């Protein structure tokens, strides 16, 4: 609606980000730690440490997530990838860190936030029964764009 | 620490003299007058006067001159050259210097700082200002206020001394203006001679007689005059310089700065009540609506969310539950009223960031109107909203359907909701195009806004 100015839009999306930042600092979900040393330079680029839940295949492992927001956030999903050496071997996580997760694409809702993304990823990891790479990993790596949001995802498997 | 006072006042002067003709009412006496009205006029030379112009003044007793401030009217790129000296050394004066004004300030403040007690012409050079000779300019913003004897009086302007040396003990002062450029006649806006009692007098002098008494009495006179605040006009010249007062002020300023936490200042500033915030964007709402999931969001958020749903090939859904809407999210007039009241009560402190560009424009316009007509407009909008809210509860008790809310506002104040109506109408359109017309939208289950 309306042709609101760019500055005004930008400010609105930063407010939401700041609120999320405060909440995540104050009460992070278990296993999720926000690395705010990076945030000082750029509030739209977050790095989050995730530790695999106890009693799952990934127990004791540490992963790093990179979340990039654009100024349409929360009406556009953020760009979420694992940072390369710290990525889990998982049927939905490609070798370049891209994650095949429907809420990051088609099923994104503005009501979702960083902590719900982290929780979804944690639950995705927890429900995994076999540590394997995605079937089409080598194929995807050949043509994958750098931005996972540009990939047309086919969400085939809801159980894992 | 002895008090330093501006001695450019009649009672402390034996005599003063100028070589040039001045405009009537703008004589040299203005510079030294006890009347602020006179002092604020300054000394204006006749148009035909050409350089050099000599000014001299004699104190009643020797004083330790620490620094001099001369405020001149200069236009951009005007240059003025002048020398300052005492009668004893008038031949040996080498401290002529020029000032060029190149900033957008009205005044030029020339400041001389004396450090060597024996020679007036060896003036302390401010090292921090490259290229400047004996002087520096101060813009108004750089001037500090010094005297806070009376809190109610307006702040007094003064330049900061770069270095207060031991000064020069003298009973007279000569200022020679050698040359100036510019078309306007020369105007000396003010002259300040900042002095203190010479060390000898301070140590051994009897404060009940002689120069000490005169000086102390005069200092007291200045302080009293300042505290009494008899003159309502702004003093043209600062009166008393007291280092203690200054330190005190510096301390207070530092404390103030400490209290302010620089980090997240912005966050602290804009902290409206949570119930007025959009649950999704966390901005202040303009047009609050209640989602079936029980969250309040702004209408613009719903619009954007529907846009996103359409893009992803979904029917319009509640962003929190993912359940498709069965009816329009209900507009909450009561919440809207209290948000508006809140906004008008903290006007100017919170920037409204949710809503349409039209809202912002309207809001800005309202602010402008309010600023331009001070008399009645301040409480009027609040009043109007009060009447609005007082009529609302009845409608909020029953399950408010969108149209009910609509019409009840319409009855109260047609003008006030024209915009809302426009927006909700556009939503009507959007939704009717999204929902098949054959499917009658059932009434929303429990949409009464809770407040």
Coordinates of C-alpha atoms in Angstrom, one line a residue:
Chain A
X1 CA 0.0 0.0 0.0
X2 CA 1.1 3.5 -0.7
X3 CA 4.5 4.7 -1.9
X4 CA 6.2 4.9 1.5
X5 CA 9.7 6.2 1.3
X6 CA 12.7 3.9 1.5
X7 CA 14.1 5.4 4.7
X8 CA 10.8 4.8 6.4
X9 CA 10.6 1.2 5.3
X10 CA 14.1 0.6 6.4
X11 CA 13.5 1.9 9.8
X12 CA 10.4 -0.2 10.3
X13 CA 12.3 -3.4 9.5
X14 CA 15.2 -2.5 11.7
X15 CA 12.8 -2.1 14.6
X16 CA 11.7 -5.6 14.3
X17 CA 15.2 -6.8 14.0
X18 CA 16.3 -5.0 17.1
X19 CA 13.4 -6.5 19.0
X20 CA 14.4 -10.0 17.9
X21 CA 17.9 -9.3 18.8
X22 CA 17.0 -8.3 22.3
X23 CA 14.7 -11.3 22.7
X24 CA 17.3 -13.7 21.4
X25 CA 19.9 -12.2 23.7
X26 CA 17.6 -12.4 26.7
X27 CA 16.0 -15.8 26.3
X28 CA 17.6 -17.8 23.5
X29 CA 16.1 -21.3 22.8
X30 CA 18.2 -24.1 24.2
X31 CA 21.2 -24.9 22.0
X32 CA 21.1 -21.5 20.2
X33 CA 23.7 -18.8 20.8
X34 CA 23.8 -15.5 19.0
X35 CA 27.3 -14.4 18.0
X36 CA 26.9 -10.7 18.4
X37 CA 30.5 -9.8 17.7
X38 CA 29.6 -9.7 14.0
X39 CA 26.4 -7.8 14.6
X40 CA 28.1 -4.6 15.5
X41 CA 29.1 -4.0 12.0
X42 CA 26.0 -5.1 10.2
X43 CA 22.7 -5.8 11.9
X44 CA 21.3 -7.5 8.8
X45 CA 23.9 -10.3 8.9
X46 CA 23.7 -12.6 11.9
X47 CA 25.8 -15.5 12.9
X48 CA 24.3 -18.1 15.2
X49 CA 25.9 -21.1 16.9
X50 CA 23.7 -24.2 17.1
X51 CA 24.6 -27.2 19.1
X52 CA 23.0 -30.5 18.3
X53 CA 20.5 -31.7 20.8
X54 CA 21.3 -34.4 23.4
X55 CA 20.3 -37.9 22.5
X56 CA 20.2 -37.2 18.7
X57 CA 22.7 -38.1 16.0
X58 CA 24.2 -34.6 16.2
X59 CA 24.6 -34.6 20.0
X60 CA 27.8 -32.7 20.9
X61 CA 28.3 -31.2 17.4
X62 CA 28.5 -27.5 16.8
X63 CA 27.1 -25.7 13.8
X64 CA 27.2 -22.2 12.5
X65 CA 24.2 -20.5 10.8
X66 CA 24.4 -17.4 8.8
X67 CA 21.2 -15.4 8.5
X68 CA 20.9 -12.5 6.2
X69 CA 17.9 -10.2 6.2
X70 CA 16.8 -7.8 3.5
X71 CA 14.6 -4.7 4.0
X72 CA 11.5 -6.6 3.2
X73 CA 11.8 -8.7 6.3
X74 CA 9.6 -10.0 7.9
X75 CA 7.5 -10.1 4.7
X76 CA 10.3 -11.9 2.9
X77 CA 12.1 -14.8 4.4
X78 CA 15.7 -14.3 5.4
X79 CA 18.5 -16.1 3.7
X80 CA 19.6 -18.9 5.9
X81 CA 22.7 -21.1 5.3
X82 CA 25.1 -23.1 7.3
X83 CA 28.7 -21.7 7.3
X84 CA 30.9 -24.1 5.5
X85 CA 33.1 -26.1 7.8
X86 CA 30.4 -26.1 10.5
X87 CA 27.6 -27.9 8.6
X88 CA 25.8 -31.1 9.6
X89 CA 25.7 -34.1 7.4
X90 CA 22.0 -34.3 6.8
X91 CA 19.7 -35.3 4.0
X92 CA 18.4 -31.7 3.7
X93 CA 21.7 -29.8 4.1
X94 CA 23.7 -29.5 0.9
X95 CA 27.5 -29.3 0.9
X96 CA 27.5 -25.6 0.3
X97 CA 25.4 -25.0 3.4
X98 CA 22.1 -24.5 1.7
X99 CA 19.1 -25.9 3.6
X100 CA 16.1 -27.5 2.1
X101 CA 13.5 -26.3 4.5
X102 CA 10.0 -25.2 3.4
X103 CA 9.6 -22.5 6.0
X104 CA 12.6 -20.7 4.6
X105 CA 10.9 -20.5 1.2
X106 CA 7.4 -21.3 0.3
X107 CA 6.0 -21.7 3.8
X108 CA 7.6 -18.6 5.2
X109 CA 5.2 -16.5 7.3
X110 CA 5.9 -13.0 8.7
X111 CA 5.0 -14.4 12.1
X112 CA 8.1 -16.6 12.1
X113 CA 11.3 -15.2 13.5
X114 CA 14.9 -16.1 14.1
X115 CA 14.3 -18.2 17.1
X116 CA 11.6 -20.2 15.3
X117 CA 13.9 -20.7 12.4
X118 CA 16.6 -22.0 14.7
X119 CA 14.1 -24.3 16.4
X120 CA 12.9 -25.6 13.1
X121 CA 16.4 -26.4 12.1
X122 CA 17.1 -28.0 15.4
X123 CA 14.1 -30.2 15.1
X124 CA 15.0 -31.0 11.5
X125 CA 18.4 -32.2 12.8
X126 CA 16.9 -34.0 15.8
X127 CA 14.4 -36.0 13.8
X128 CA 17.1 -37.3 11.4
X129 CA 17.7 -41.0 11.5
X130 CA 20.6 -41.4 9.2
X131 CA 23.6 -39.1 8.6
X132 CA 23.7 -38.9 4.8
X133 CA 24.2 -36.2 2.3
X134 CA 21.2 -35.3 0.1
X135 CA 20.7 -37.6 -2.9
X136 CA 21.2 -34.9 -5.4
X137 CA 24.0 -33.1 -3.5
X138 CA 26.6 -33.4 -6.3
X139 CA 24.1 -32.4 -8.9
X140 CA 22.9 -29.4 -6.9
X141 CA 26.5 -28.3 -6.2
X142 CA 27.1 -28.0 -9.9
X143 CA 24.4 -25.4 -10.6
X144 CA 23.5 -24.0 -7.2
X145 CA 23.2 -20.2 -7.0
X146 CA 25.0 -18.6 -4.1
X147 CA 21.7 -17.4 -2.7
X148 CA 19.5 -20.4 -1.6
X149 CA 16.4 -18.3 -2.1
X150 CA 17.0 -18.4 -5.8
X151 CA 16.8 -22.1 -5.8
X152 CA 13.4 -23.6 -6.8
X153 CA 13.1 -26.1 -4.0
X154 CA 11.1 -29.3 -4.3
X155 CA 10.1 -30.3 -0.8
X156 CA 9.8 -34.0 -1.2
X157 CA 10.2 -35.4 2.2
X158 CA 8.4 -34.1 5.2
X159 CA 9.3 -36.9 7.6
X160 CA 13.0 -36.1 8.1
Chain B
X1 CA 42.2 31.2 42.4
X2 CA 41.3 34.8 42.0
X3 CA 38.3 35.9 40.1
X4 CA 38.8 37.2 36.7
X5 CA 36.4 39.9 35.6
X6 CA 35.7 41.9 32.6
X7 CA 37.1 45.3 33.4
X8 CA 35.7 47.1 30.4
X9 CA 33.3 49.1 32.5
X10 CA 33.2 52.8 33.4
X11 CA 33.7 52.4 37.1
X12 CA 37.1 50.8 36.6
X13 CA 38.3 53.1 33.9
X14 CA 40.0 56.4 34.4
X15 CA 39.4 57.5 30.8
X16 CA 39.0 56.3 27.3
X17 CA 39.6 57.9 24.0
X18 CA 39.3 57.3 20.3
X19 CA 40.8 59.1 17.4
X20 CA 37.8 58.7 15.2
X21 CA 34.3 60.0 14.8
X22 CA 31.5 57.7 15.6
X23 CA 27.8 57.7 14.7
X24 CA 25.6 59.5 17.2
X25 CA 24.5 57.1 19.9
X26 CA 27.2 54.6 18.9
X27 CA 30.1 56.2 20.6
X28 CA 33.0 54.5 22.4
X29 CA 31.1 54.9 25.7
X30 CA 28.9 52.1 24.6
X31 CA 31.7 49.7 24.9
X32 CA 32.2 50.6 28.5
X33 CA 28.7 51.4 29.6
X34 CA 27.1 49.8 32.6
X35 CA 23.8 49.9 30.7
X36 CA 23.2 46.7 28.8
X37 CA 21.1 48.5 26.2
X38 CA 24.1 50.7 25.4
X39 CA 26.6 47.9 25.4
X40 CA 24.5 45.9 23.0
X41 CA 24.7 48.7 20.4
X42 CA 28.5 48.7 20.2
X43 CA 30.7 51.3 18.6
X44 CA 30.0 52.3 15.0
X45 CA 32.4 54.5 13.1
X46 CA 31.2 57.1 10.6
X47 CA 31.0 55.9 7.1
X48 CA 33.8 58.1 5.9
X49 CA 36.3 57.1 8.5
X50 CA 39.4 55.4 7.1
X51 CA 42.1 53.5 8.8
X52 CA 44.0 53.7 11.1
X53 CA 41.7 54.0 14.0
X54 CA 43.1 54.2 17.5
X55 CA 41.3 53.2 20.7
X56 CA 42.8 53.6 24.1
X57 CA 41.6 53.1 27.7
X58 CA 43.2 53.7 31.0
X59 CA 42.3 51.8 34.2
X60 CA 42.1 53.6 37.5
X61 CA 44.8 51.3 38.9
X62 CA 47.2 48.7 37.4
X63 CA 45.5 45.4 36.6
X64 CA 46.7 42.1 35.3
X65 CA 45.3 41.8 31.9
X66 CA 44.9 38.2 30.9
X67 CA 43.1 38.4 27.6
X68 CA 41.1 40.7 25.4
X69 CA 38.1 39.8 23.3
X70 CA 37.1 42.1 20.5
X71 CA 34.0 41.3 18.6
X72 CA 33.8 43.0 15.2
X73 CA 31.3 43.0 12.4
X74 CA 32.9 41.4 9.4
X75 CA 31.6 40.1 6.2
X76 CA 32.8 37.0 4.5
X77 CA 36.4 37.4 3.4
X78 CA 36.8 40.8 5.1
X79 CA 40.2 41.3 6.6
X80 CA 41.1 43.4 9.5
X81 CA 44.5 44.2 10.8
X82 CA 45.1 45.5 14.3
X83 CA 47.7 45.9 16.9
X84 CA 47.3 45.9 20.7
X85 CA 49.7 47.4 23.1
X86 CA 50.3 49.5 26.2
X87 CA 51.5 53.1 26.2
X88 CA 54.9 52.1 27.4
X89 CA 55.7 49.8 24.6
X90 CA 53.6 51.4 21.9
X91 CA 56.7 51.8 19.7
X92 CA 57.7 48.2 20.0
X93 CA 54.4 46.7 19.1
X94 CA 54.9 43.9 16.6
X95 CA 51.8 42.0 17.2
X96 CA 49.8 43.3 14.3
X97 CA 47.7 40.6 12.8
X98 CA 44.9 40.1 10.4
X99 CA 41.7 38.2 10.6
X100 CA 39.9 36.9 7.7
X101 CA 36.4 35.8 8.1
X102 CA 35.4 32.9 5.9
X103 CA 32.7 31.1 7.7
X104 CA 29.0 31.9 7.9
X105 CA 29.1 33.5 11.3
X106 CA 27.8 37.0 11.9
X107 CA 30.6 38.0 14.3
X108 CA 34.2 37.7 14.4
X109 CA 35.7 37.3 17.8
X110 CA 39.3 38.2 18.1
X111 CA 40.9 36.9 21.1
X112 CA 44.3 37.8 22.5
X113 CA 45.9 35.9 25.2
X114 CA 48.8 37.3 27.1
X115 CA 51.3 35.1 28.7
X116 CA 54.5 37.0 29.1
X117 CA 54.1 39.6 31.9
X118 CA 56.9 41.8 30.6
X119 CA 56.2 42.1 27.0
X120 CA 52.8 42.7 25.5
X121 CA 54.0 41.8 22.1
X122 CA 55.1 38.3 22.9
X123 CA 51.7 36.9 22.9
X124 CA 50.9 33.2 23.5
X125 CA 50.3 31.7 20.1
X126 CA 47.5 29.1 20.1
X127 CA 49.3 26.2 18.6
X128 CA 46.2 24.2 17.9
X129 CA 45.1 26.7 15.2
X130 CA 47.5 26.5 12.3
X131 CA 48.4 29.7 10.5
X132 CA 46.8 32.0 13.0
X133 CA 48.8 34.8 14.4
X134 CA 48.1 35.8 18.0
X135 CA 44.5 35.3 17.5
X136 CA 41.8 33.0 16.6
X137 CA 38.2 33.2 15.7
X138 CA 35.4 31.7 17.5
X139 CA 32.0 30.9 16.1
X140 CA 29.1 31.4 18.3
X141 CA 28.6 27.7 18.8
X142 CA 32.1 27.4 20.1
X143 CA 31.6 30.0 22.7
X144 CA 31.1 28.8 26.1
X145 CA 28.8 30.1 28.8
X146 CA 30.6 31.0 31.9
X147 CA 28.6 32.8 34.4
X148 CA 25.9 30.9 36.1
X149 CA 25.4 33.2 39.1
X150 CA 21.8 33.4 38.2
X151 CA 20.2 30.4 36.7
X152 CA 17.3 32.3 35.2
X153 CA 19.4 34.6 33.1
X154 CA 20.2 33.7 29.6
X155 CA 23.5 32.0 29.0
X156 CA 26.4 34.5 28.6
X157 CA 28.6 34.1 25.6
X158 CA 32.3 34.0 25.9
X159 CA 35.2 32.5 24.0
X160 CA 37.3 29.9 25.7
X161 CA 40.8 31.1 26.4
X162 CA 43.3 28.9 24.8
X163 CA 45.8 29.7 27.4
X164 CA 45.5 32.0 30.3
X165 CA 49.0 33.0 31.1
X166 CA 50.2 35.3 33.8
X167 CA 49.1 38.2 31.8
X168 CA 50.5 41.6 31.7
X169 CA 50.2 44.2 34.4
X170 CA 49.2 47.5 32.9
X171 CA 47.0 50.4 33.6
X172 CA 46.3 51.2 30.0
X173 CA 45.6 49.5 26.7
X174 CA 45.8 50.7 23.2
X175 CA 44.2 49.1 20.2
X176 CA 45.1 50.3 16.7
X177 CA 43.0 49.2 13.9
X178 CA 45.4 49.5 11.0
X179 CA 43.4 48.4 8.1
X180 CA 40.1 46.8 7.3
X181 CA 38.4 45.8 4.1
X182 CA 34.7 45.8 3.3
X183 CA 32.1 48.3 2.4
X184 CA 30.3 48.7 5.7
X185 CA 31.6 51.2 8.3
X186 CA 33.5 49.5 11.0
X187 CA 31.5 48.3 13.9
X188 CA 33.0 47.1 17.1
X189 CA 30.3 45.1 18.8
X190 CA 32.0 44.6 22.0
X191 CA 35.3 44.8 23.8
X192 CA 36.1 42.7 26.8
X193 CA 39.2 43.2 28.9
X194 CA 39.5 40.2 31.2
X195 CA 41.7 41.1 34.2
X196 CA 42.4 40.1 37.7
X197 CA 44.1 41.9 40.5
X198 CA 47.9 41.8 40.3
X199 CA 49.5 39.2 42.5
X200 CA 51.0 41.8 44.8
X201 CA 47.7 43.4 45.5
X202 CA 46.0 40.1 46.0
X203 CA 48.6 38.9 48.5
X204 CA 49.4 42.0 50.5
X205 CA 46.7 44.4 49.6
X206 CA 44.1 45.4 52.1
X207 CA 40.7 44.6 50.7
X208 CA 39.2 47.5 52.6
X209 CA 41.0 50.3 50.9
X210 CA 42.5 51.2 47.6
X211 CA 42.5 49.2 44.4
X212 CA 41.6 46.0 46.1
X213 CA 38.5 47.4 47.6
X214 CA 37.5 49.0 44.3
X215 CA 38.0 45.8 42.4
X216 CA 36.2 43.7 45.0
X217 CA 33.3 46.1 45.2
X218 CA 33.0 46.2 41.5
X219 CA 33.1 42.4 41.3
X220 CA 30.3 42.3 43.9
X221 CA 28.3 44.8 42.0
X222 CA 28.5 42.8 38.8
X223 CA 27.5 39.6 40.7
X224 CA 24.6 41.4 42.4
X225 CA 23.4 42.9 39.2
X226 CA 23.5 39.5 37.6
X227 CA 21.7 37.7 40.4
X228 CA 19.0 40.4 40.7
X229 CA 18.2 40.0 37.1
X230 CA 16.9 43.6 36.9
X231 CA 17.7 43.9 33.3
X232 CA 15.5 41.7 31.2
X233 CA 17.5 42.1 28.1
X234 CA 20.3 39.7 27.3
X235 CA 23.6 41.0 28.5
X236 CA 25.9 41.8 25.7
X237 CA 29.0 41.0 27.6
X238 CA 29.8 38.4 30.2
X239 CA 30.3 39.8 33.6
X240 CA 32.3 37.6 35.9
X241 CA 34.6 34.8 35.1
X242 CA 35.0 32.5 38.0
X243 CA 37.1 29.4 37.5
X244 CA 35.3 27.6 40.3
X245 CA 32.0 28.0 38.7
X246 CA 33.5 26.8 35.5
X247 CA 34.9 23.7 37.0
X248 CA 31.7 23.0 38.8
X249 CA 29.9 23.2 35.5
X250 CA 32.3 21.0 33.8
X251 CA 31.8 18.4 36.5
X252 CA 28.1 18.6 36.2
X253 CA 28.3 18.2 32.4
X254 CA 30.5 15.1 32.7
X255 CA 28.0 13.6 35.2
X256 CA 25.2 14.2 32.8
X257 CA 27.1 12.6 30.0
X258 CA 27.7 9.6 32.2
X259 CA 24.0 9.1 32.9
X260 CA 23.2 8.8 29.2
X261 CA 23.9 5.4 27.9
X262 CA 24.9 5.7 24.3
X263 CA 24.2 2.1 23.3
X264 CA 20.6 1.4 22.4
X265 CA 19.6 4.9 23.1
X266 CA 17.3 4.8 20.2
X267 CA 15.7 1.7 21.5
X268 CA 15.1 3.2 24.9
X269 CA 13.6 6.3 23.3
X270 CA 11.0 4.6 21.3
X271 CA 9.4 2.3 23.8
X272 CA 5.6 2.5 23.5
X273 CA 3.4 0.1 25.4
X274 CA 3.6 -3.4 24.0
X275 CA -0.1 -3.6 23.3
X276 CA 0.2 -0.7 20.8
X277 CA 2.9 -2.5 18.9
X278 CA 2.3 -4.6 15.8
X279 CA 3.0 -8.2 16.8
X280 CA 4.8 -8.9 13.6
X281 CA 6.7 -5.7 12.7
X282 CA 7.1 -4.4 16.2
X283 CA 6.2 -0.9 15.2
X284 CA 3.5 1.3 16.5
X285 CA 0.2 0.4 14.9
X286 CA -1.9 2.9 12.9
X287 CA -4.8 0.7 12.0
X288 CA -4.9 -2.2 14.5
X289 CA -6.7 -5.3 13.4
X290 CA -7.3 -8.5 15.4
X291 CA -6.2 -11.7 13.7
X292 CA -8.2 -14.9 14.3
X293 CA -5.1 -16.2 16.2
X294 CA -5.6 -13.4 18.8
X295 CA -2.7 -11.2 17.8
X296 CA -3.1 -7.5 17.0
X297 CA -1.3 -6.3 13.9
X298 CA -1.4 -3.3 11.7
X299 CA -3.6 -3.3 8.6
X300 CA -0.6 -2.8 6.4
X301 CA 0.9 -6.0 7.9
X302 CA -2.1 -7.9 6.9
X303 CA -2.0 -6.5 3.4
X304 CA 1.7 -7.4 3.0
X305 CA 1.1 -10.9 4.4
X306 CA -1.8 -11.5 2.0
X307 CA 0.5 -10.3 -0.8
X308 CA 3.1 -12.9 0.4
X309 CA 0.4 -15.6 0.5
X310 CA -0.7 -14.8 -3.0
X311 CA 2.9 -15.0 -4.2
X312 CA 3.3 -18.4 -2.7
X313 CA 0.0 -19.6 -4.1
X314 CA -1.8 -19.8 -0.8
X315 CA -5.1 -18.4 0.1
X316 CA -4.9 -15.5 2.6
X317 CA -3.9 -17.0 5.9
X318 CA -3.3 -15.9 9.4
X319 CA 0.5 -15.6 9.6
X320 CA 0.6 -17.0 13.1
X321 CA -1.4 -20.2 12.5
X322 CA -1.3 -20.6 8.8
X323 CA -5.1 -21.2 8.8
X324 CA -6.9 -19.4 6.0
X325 CA -9.0 -16.5 7.0
X326 CA -12.7 -17.2 7.2
X327 CA -13.5 -13.6 7.6
X328 CA -11.6 -10.3 7.4
X329 CA -9.4 -9.6 10.4
X330 CA -11.5 -7.3 12.6
X331 CA -10.6 -3.6 12.8
X332 CA -10.2 -2.6 16.5
X333 CA -11.6 0.9 17.0
X334 CA -11.0 1.0 20.7
X335 CA -7.4 0.1 20.4
X336 CA -7.0 2.6 17.6
X337 CA -8.4 5.2 19.9
X338 CA -6.0 4.5 22.7
X339 CA -3.1 4.4 20.3
X340 CA -4.1 7.7 18.9
X341 CA -4.4 9.2 22.4
X342 CA -1.0 7.8 23.2
X343 CA 0.6 9.2 20.1
X344 CA -0.9 12.6 20.7
X345 CA 0.3 12.6 24.3
X346 CA 3.9 12.0 23.4
X347 CA 3.8 13.9 20.1
X348 CA 7.2 14.3 18.6
X349 CA 8.9 11.7 20.7
X350 CA 7.9 8.6 18.8
X351 CA 8.2 8.4 15.1
X352 CA 5.4 6.5 13.6
X353 CA 6.7 3.9 11.3
X354 CA 3.8 1.6 10.5
X355 CA 1.1 2.6 8.2
X356 CA 0.8 4.1 4.8
X357 CA 2.7 7.1 3.4
X358 CA -0.6 8.9 3.5
X359 CA -0.8 8.3 7.3
X360 CA 2.7 9.8 7.7
X361 CA 1.8 12.8 5.6
X362 CA -1.4 13.3 7.5
X363 CA 0.4 13.0 10.8
X364 CA 3.1 15.5 9.7
X365 CA 0.5 17.9 8.5
X366 CA -1.3 17.6 11.8
X367 CA 1.9 18.4 13.6
X368 CA 2.4 21.4 11.4
X369 CA -1.1 22.7 12.0
X370 CA -0.6 22.2 15.7
X371 CA 2.6 24.2 15.6
X372 CA 1.1 27.0 13.6
X373 CA -1.9 27.5 15.8
X374 CA -1.0 27.2 19.4
X375 CA -4.2 28.5 21.0
X376 CA -6.8 25.7 20.7
X377 CA -5.3 22.9 18.7
X378 CA -3.3 21.3 21.5
X379 CA -6.0 19.6 23.4
X380 CA -8.6 19.4 20.7
X381 CA -7.6 16.2 19.0
X382 CA -7.4 14.4 22.3
X383 CA -10.8 15.7 23.3
X384 CA -12.2 14.5 20.1
X385 CA -10.7 11.1 20.7
X386 CA -12.1 11.0 24.2
X387 CA -15.6 11.5 22.9
X388 CA -14.9 8.7 20.5
X389 CA -13.7 6.3 23.1
X390 CA -16.5 7.1 25.5
X391 CA -19.0 6.0 22.9
X392 CA -17.1 2.9 22.0
X393 CA -17.6 0.5 24.9
X394 CA -21.1 -0.3 23.9
X395 CA -20.0 -1.6 20.6
X396 CA -17.0 -3.4 21.9
X397 CA -19.2 -5.6 24.2
X398 CA -21.0 -7.3 21.5
X399 CA -18.9 -9.2 19.0
X400 CA -17.9 -6.5 16.7
X401 CA -18.1 -7.4 13.2
X402 CA -16.1 -5.4 10.8
X403 CA -19.1 -3.5 9.4
X404 CA -20.4 -2.8 12.9
X405 CA -17.2 -1.2 13.9
X406 CA -17.3 0.7 10.7
X407 CA -20.7 2.2 11.0
X408 CA -20.4 3.0 14.7
X409 CA -17.4 5.1 14.0
X410 CA -19.1 6.7 11.1
X411 CA -21.8 7.9 13.4
X412 CA -19.4 9.5 15.8
X413 CA -17.1 11.2 13.5
X414 CA -17.3 10.9 9.8
X415 CA -14.2 13.0 9.1
X416 CA -12.0 11.2 11.5
X417 CA -12.4 7.8 9.9
X418 CA -12.5 8.7 6.3
X419 CA -9.1 7.4 5.9
X420 CA -9.7 4.2 7.8
X421 CA -12.8 3.7 5.8
X422 CA -10.8 4.0 2.6
X423 CA -8.3 1.5 3.8
X424 CA -10.9 -1.1 5.0
X425 CA -12.9 -0.6 1.8
X426 CA -9.8 -1.4 -0.2
X427 CA -9.4 -4.5 2.0
X428 CA -13.0 -5.4 1.3
X429 CA -12.3 -5.3 -2.3
X430 CA -9.1 -7.3 -2.0
X431 CA -10.8 -9.9 0.0
X432 CA -13.9 -10.2 -2.1
X433 CA -11.7 -10.8 -5.0
X434 CA -9.9 -13.5 -3.1
X435 CA -12.8 -15.3 -1.6
X436 CA -15.3 -16.9 -4.0
X437 CA -18.5 -14.8 -3.9
X438 CA -20.6 -18.0 -3.5
X439 CA -19.0 -18.7 -0.1
X440 CA -20.7 -16.4 2.4
X441 CA -18.1 -15.3 4.9
X442 CA -19.3 -16.4 8.3
X443 CA -19.2 -13.9 11.1
X444 CA -16.0 -13.7 13.0
X445 CA -16.1 -15.8 16.1
X446 CA -14.8 -13.7 19.0
X447 CA -13.4 -10.5 17.8
X448 CA -14.3 -8.2 20.6
X449 CA -11.2 -6.1 21.2
X450 CA -10.1 -6.6 24.8
X451 CA -8.8 -3.6 26.4

